[in-house]
Coordinates of C-alpha atoms in Angstrom, one line a residue:
X21 CA 22.1 -71.5 85.0
X22 CA 25.9 -69.7 85.7
X23 CA 25.6 -69.1 89.2
X24 CA 23.6 -72.5 90.0
X25 CA 27.2 -74.4 88.4
X26 CA 29.6 -72.0 90.6
X27 CA 27.4 -73.0 93.5
X28 CA 26.9 -76.8 92.5
X29 CA 22.4 -76.2 92.5
X30 CA 20.8 -77.4 89.2
X31 CA 19.3 -75.8 87.4
X32 CA 15.8 -75.9 85.6
X33 CA 15.2 -73.9 82.3
X34 CA 11.5 -73.0 81.3
X35 CA 11.2 -72.0 77.7
X36 CA 9.1 -71.0 74.7
X37 CA 9.3 -73.5 71.7
X38 CA 10.8 -72.2 69.1
X39 CA 10.3 -68.9 70.8
X40 CA 14.0 -68.0 72.2
X41 CA 16.8 -66.8 70.7
X42 CA 19.9 -69.4 70.1
X43 CA 22.6 -67.1 72.1
X44 CA 20.7 -67.0 74.9
X45 CA 19.3 -71.3 75.3
X46 CA 23.5 -71.4 74.4
X47 CA 24.1 -70.3 77.1
X48 CA 21.4 -72.2 80.0
X49 CA 22.9 -75.4 78.0
X50 CA 26.6 -74.5 78.8
X51 CA 26.1 -73.9 82.4
X52 CA 24.4 -77.6 82.6
X53 CA 20.7 -76.6 82.2
X54 CA 17.9 -78.7 82.3
X55 CA 16.1 -77.1 79.8
X56 CA 13.1 -77.8 79.3
X57 CA 10.3 -76.2 76.0
X58 CA 6.8 -75.6 76.2
X59 CA 4.8 -76.0 73.6
X60 CA 3.4 -72.2 74.7
X61 CA 4.7 -69.0 74.9
X62 CA 6.5 -67.3 77.8
X63 CA 3.2 -66.9 79.5
X64 CA 2.1 -70.0 80.2
X65 CA 6.4 -71.4 81.3
X66 CA 6.1 -68.5 83.2
X67 CA 2.2 -69.6 85.0
X68 CA 4.0 -73.5 85.1
X69 CA 7.0 -73.0 86.7
X70 CA 5.5 -70.6 89.5
X71 CA 2.9 -73.6 90.7
X72 CA 6.5 -76.2 90.1
X73 CA 8.0 -73.7 93.0
X74 CA 4.7 -73.3 95.1
X75 CA 4.7 -77.6 95.7
X76 CA 8.1 -79.0 95.2
X77 CA 11.4 -77.9 96.6
X78 CA 12.7 -75.3 93.7
X79 CA 13.4 -71.3 93.9
X80 CA 12.0 -69.3 91.1
X81 CA 14.3 -66.9 90.2
X82 CA 12.4 -65.3 88.1
X83 CA 11.5 -61.2 88.9
X84 CA 9.0 -61.9 90.8
X85 CA 11.4 -62.7 92.8
X86 CA 11.5 -60.1 95.6
X87 CA 15.3 -60.8 96.1
X88 CA 16.4 -60.2 92.7
X89 CA 14.4 -57.2 92.6
X90 CA 15.9 -55.8 95.7
X91 CA 19.7 -56.5 93.8
X92 CA 17.8 -54.8 90.3
X93 CA 17.7 -52.0 92.1
X94 CA 21.5 -50.4 93.2
X95 CA 20.6 -49.8 89.2
X96 CA 18.9 -46.2 90.5
X97 CA 22.2 -46.2 93.2
X98 CA 25.3 -46.5 90.5
X99 CA 23.5 -43.4 88.2
X100 CA 22.9 -41.4 91.1
X101 CA 26.5 -41.7 91.6
X102 CA 27.9 -42.3 87.5
X103 CA 25.5 -38.6 87.3
X104 CA 26.2 -37.2 90.8
X105 CA 21.9 -36.6 90.6
X106 CA 19.4 -38.0 89.1
X107 CA 18.4 -37.8 85.6
X108 CA 14.7 -36.6 84.1
X109 CA 14.3 -39.7 82.7
X110 CA 14.2 -43.1 82.9
X111 CA 13.9 -45.4 79.9
X112 CA 13.4 -48.6 80.0
X113 CA 12.5 -52.0 77.6
X114 CA 9.4 -53.7 79.4
X115 CA 8.4 -57.4 79.6
X116 CA 7.3 -58.4 82.9
X117 CA 8.2 -55.2 84.6
X118 CA 10.2 -55.9 86.7
X119 CA 12.9 -53.6 86.3
X120 CA 10.9 -50.4 85.7
X121 CA 9.7 -51.3 89.3
X122 CA 13.3 -52.6 91.3
X123 CA 14.5 -49.2 89.5
X124 CA 11.4 -46.9 90.7
X125 CA 12.1 -48.2 94.2
X126 CA 16.3 -47.6 93.6
X127 CA 15.3 -44.1 92.2
X128 CA 12.8 -44.2 96.3
X129 CA 15.0 -45.0 98.2
X130 CA 17.4 -42.7 97.1
X131 CA 15.9 -39.1 97.8
X132 CA 13.8 -40.4 101.2
X133 CA 14.8 -43.3 102.1
X134 CA 12.1 -45.7 101.9
X135 CA 11.0 -47.5 98.9
X136 CA 7.4 -45.1 99.3
X137 CA 6.0 -42.7 102.2
X138 CA 3.8 -45.5 103.7
X139 CA 7.2 -47.6 104.6
X140 CA 10.2 -47.5 106.6
X141 CA 13.5 -47.1 106.1
X142 CA 14.7 -50.4 104.1
X143 CA 16.9 -53.2 105.6
X144 CA 19.4 -51.2 103.8
X145 CA 19.2 -48.5 104.7
X146 CA 19.2 -48.9 108.8
X147 CA 22.5 -51.1 108.2
X148 CA 24.3 -47.9 107.0
X149 CA 22.0 -45.1 108.1
X150 CA 21.8 -43.6 105.7
X151 CA 25.7 -42.9 105.5
X152 CA 26.3 -45.3 102.1
X153 CA 28.5 -43.9 98.9
X154 CA 24.6 -43.9 97.2
X155 CA 23.4 -40.9 99.5
X156 CA 19.7 -42.6 100.0
X157 CA 17.0 -40.0 101.7
X158 CA 20.3 -36.8 100.3
X159 CA 19.1 -36.9 96.3
X160 CA 16.5 -34.3 95.2
X161 CA 14.8 -35.4 92.5
X162 CA 13.1 -38.6 90.9
X163 CA 12.6 -39.3 87.2
X164 CA 9.9 -39.4 85.0
X165 CA 9.5 -43.5 84.7
X166 CA 9.3 -44.4 80.9
X167 CA 8.6 -47.6 80.3
X168 CA 8.9 -49.2 76.8
X169 CA 7.2 -52.6 74.4
X170 CA 6.8 -54.1 71.4
X171 CA 3.4 -53.1 69.3
X172 CA 2.9 -56.8 68.7
X173 CA 3.5 -57.4 72.6
X174 CA 1.9 -54.2 75.3
X175 CA -0.2 -55.4 76.8
X176 CA 1.0 -52.0 78.7
X177 CA -0.5 -50.3 75.6
X178 CA -3.5 -51.9 75.3
X179 CA -4.7 -51.4 78.9
X180 CA -5.3 -55.3 79.0
X181 CA -2.8 -59.3 79.0
X182 CA -2.9 -60.0 75.8
X183 CA -3.5 -63.7 75.4
X184 CA -0.8 -64.2 72.0
X185 CA 2.0 -61.7 72.1
X186 CA 4.3 -61.9 68.8
X187 CA 7.3 -59.6 68.4
X188 CA 10.9 -59.9 67.0
X189 CA 11.8 -58.8 70.6
X190 CA 12.0 -62.0 72.0
X191 CA 12.3 -61.2 75.6
X192 CA 10.0 -58.9 76.3
X193 CA 7.4 -60.8 74.4
X194 CA 4.9 -61.2 77.8
X195 CA 1.3 -60.6 77.2
X196 CA 0.2 -61.4 81.6
X197 CA 3.7 -59.7 83.1
X198 CA 4.0 -60.0 86.8
X199 CA 4.6 -56.5 87.7
X200 CA 1.4 -54.9 86.2
X201 CA 0.6 -53.7 89.3
X202 CA 3.2 -52.6 90.3
X203 CA 4.5 -50.8 86.8
X204 CA 1.4 -49.1 86.4
X205 CA 1.8 -47.8 90.2
X206 CA 6.1 -46.8 89.2
X207 CA 4.0 -44.9 86.0
X208 CA 1.4 -42.8 87.9
X209 CA 3.9 -41.8 90.6
X210 CA 6.8 -40.6 88.6
X211 CA 4.3 -39.0 86.4
X212 CA 6.3 -41.3 83.1
X213 CA 4.3 -42.9 80.1
X214 CA 4.5 -46.1 78.7
X215 CA 4.6 -46.2 74.7
X216 CA 5.0 -49.1 72.7
X217 CA 6.8 -49.5 68.5
X218 CA 7.3 -51.5 66.1
X219 CA 9.3 -54.3 65.2
X220 CA 11.2 -52.2 63.3
X221 CA 11.3 -49.1 64.8
X222 CA 13.5 -51.4 67.5
X223 CA 15.5 -52.3 64.5
X224 CA 16.4 -49.6 63.5
X225 CA 16.6 -48.1 67.2
X226 CA 19.6 -51.4 67.5
X227 CA 21.1 -51.0 63.9
X228 CA 21.8 -46.7 64.8
X229 CA 23.4 -47.5 67.7
X230 CA 25.4 -50.1 66.7
X231 CA 26.5 -48.1 63.7
X232 CA 26.9 -45.5 65.7
X233 CA 28.1 -46.1 69.3
X234 CA 29.0 -49.1 68.8
X235 CA 27.2 -50.9 71.8
X236 CA 25.1 -52.9 70.3
X237 CA 22.4 -55.3 72.3
X238 CA 19.9 -56.8 71.3
X239 CA 16.5 -56.1 69.5
X240 CA 14.1 -56.2 73.6
X241 CA 16.7 -53.6 74.4
X242 CA 16.9 -51.2 71.7
X243 CA 13.4 -50.9 72.7
X244 CA 14.1 -48.1 74.9
X245 CA 16.3 -46.0 73.1
X246 CA 13.3 -46.5 70.0
X247 CA 10.6 -45.1 72.3
X248 CA 12.9 -42.1 73.4
X249 CA 14.0 -40.9 70.0
X250 CA 10.3 -41.5 69.6
X251 CA 9.1 -39.5 72.3
X252 CA 11.7 -36.5 71.8
X253 CA 10.4 -36.1 68.0
X254 CA 7.4 -36.0 69.6
X255 CA 8.3 -32.7 71.7
X256 CA 7.6 -34.5 74.8
X257 CA 10.8 -33.7 76.2
X258 CA 12.3 -31.0 76.9
X259 CA 15.6 -29.3 75.2
X260 CA 18.8 -29.9 77.5
X261 CA 17.2 -33.1 79.6
X262 CA 19.1 -35.3 81.2
X263 CA 18.0 -39.0 80.0
X264 CA 19.0 -42.6 80.7
X265 CA 17.8 -45.8 78.4
X266 CA 18.9 -49.3 80.1
X267 CA 20.1 -51.6 78.0
X268 CA 19.3 -54.9 78.6
X269 CA 21.0 -57.7 76.7
X270 CA 23.5 -57.8 74.8
X271 CA 23.1 -58.5 70.5
X272 CA 25.2 -61.8 70.7
X273 CA 22.2 -63.0 73.0
X274 CA 20.7 -63.1 69.6
X275 CA 22.7 -63.0 66.4
X276 CA 20.2 -64.5 64.2
X277 CA 17.8 -61.4 64.1
X278 CA 21.3 -59.4 63.9
X279 CA 22.5 -61.1 60.8
X280 CA 19.4 -61.1 58.6
X281 CA 19.3 -57.7 58.9
X282 CA 23.2 -57.3 58.9
X283 CA 25.1 -56.7 55.7
X284 CA 25.5 -58.5 52.8
X285 CA 29.2 -61.0 52.8
X286 CA 31.2 -60.3 50.4
X287 CA 33.7 -63.6 48.7
X288 CA 36.9 -62.3 47.5
X289 CA 40.1 -64.4 46.5
X290 CA 43.0 -63.9 49.5
X291 CA 44.7 -61.4 46.9
X292 CA 45.2 -57.8 48.3
X293 CA 43.6 -56.6 44.0
X294 CA 40.6 -59.3 45.2
X295 CA 40.0 -57.2 48.1
X296 CA 41.1 -53.8 46.8
X297 CA 38.9 -54.2 44.2
X298 CA 36.1 -55.4 46.3
X299 CA 36.6 -51.9 48.7
X300 CA 37.3 -49.9 45.8
X301 CA 33.7 -51.0 43.4
X302 CA 31.6 -50.6 46.5

């Protein structure tokens, strides 16, 4: 919606009725998008916008758009540039599975200049011939890709599409991932795995990030950290491994959930004594 506003274009946003975090809805509305609530879930909305895009002069900018994945893959280049090499593990929340697919594309291009061994050099690598700062074809390893889902919306865990997914992590409340085949391929090629975690585990990770790291992310983002914590406790990661967790959204996208689990707000008189008393009493 923001980009459309800047470009003088009209944006249409289709959302499930009552199933959208208010922080996200408010942004779309403020940027002037026409918001359409449907009586159905995300997957029903996805089918509708695909049909609309196939029959009208409208561009679909969901993660099924290949140009979006080409943009998202550059996150892998930046991670390599920051670390000096690829991490041992890269964990991401998985809903539609576009992010995990795009990151793997980036890592593959960074190691051999190709999205897979059957493809020729990408247009990006042809342009710079592998001389750019991201070092396409010069990185020695690829990470194991870990995709984490909410237990109530975990098609990759149960092995089939989920008709009525449900989780407090709205950004990954998706039962019919558009990048289903690609994500399975990423898991197989990288040697990684998928995991599913309860809303309680996800919210615990969200609180931990905010209270001990000063990072306030939305619940869906915390799924990647919840998954890594569980994997580390289970001994699935070796000591000293380099782990990257992608957090895909700020906590203010879903303020209601944050407030619902936050601490109590105390009301006191506007005096130094009242404030001091409140602090000392607790």
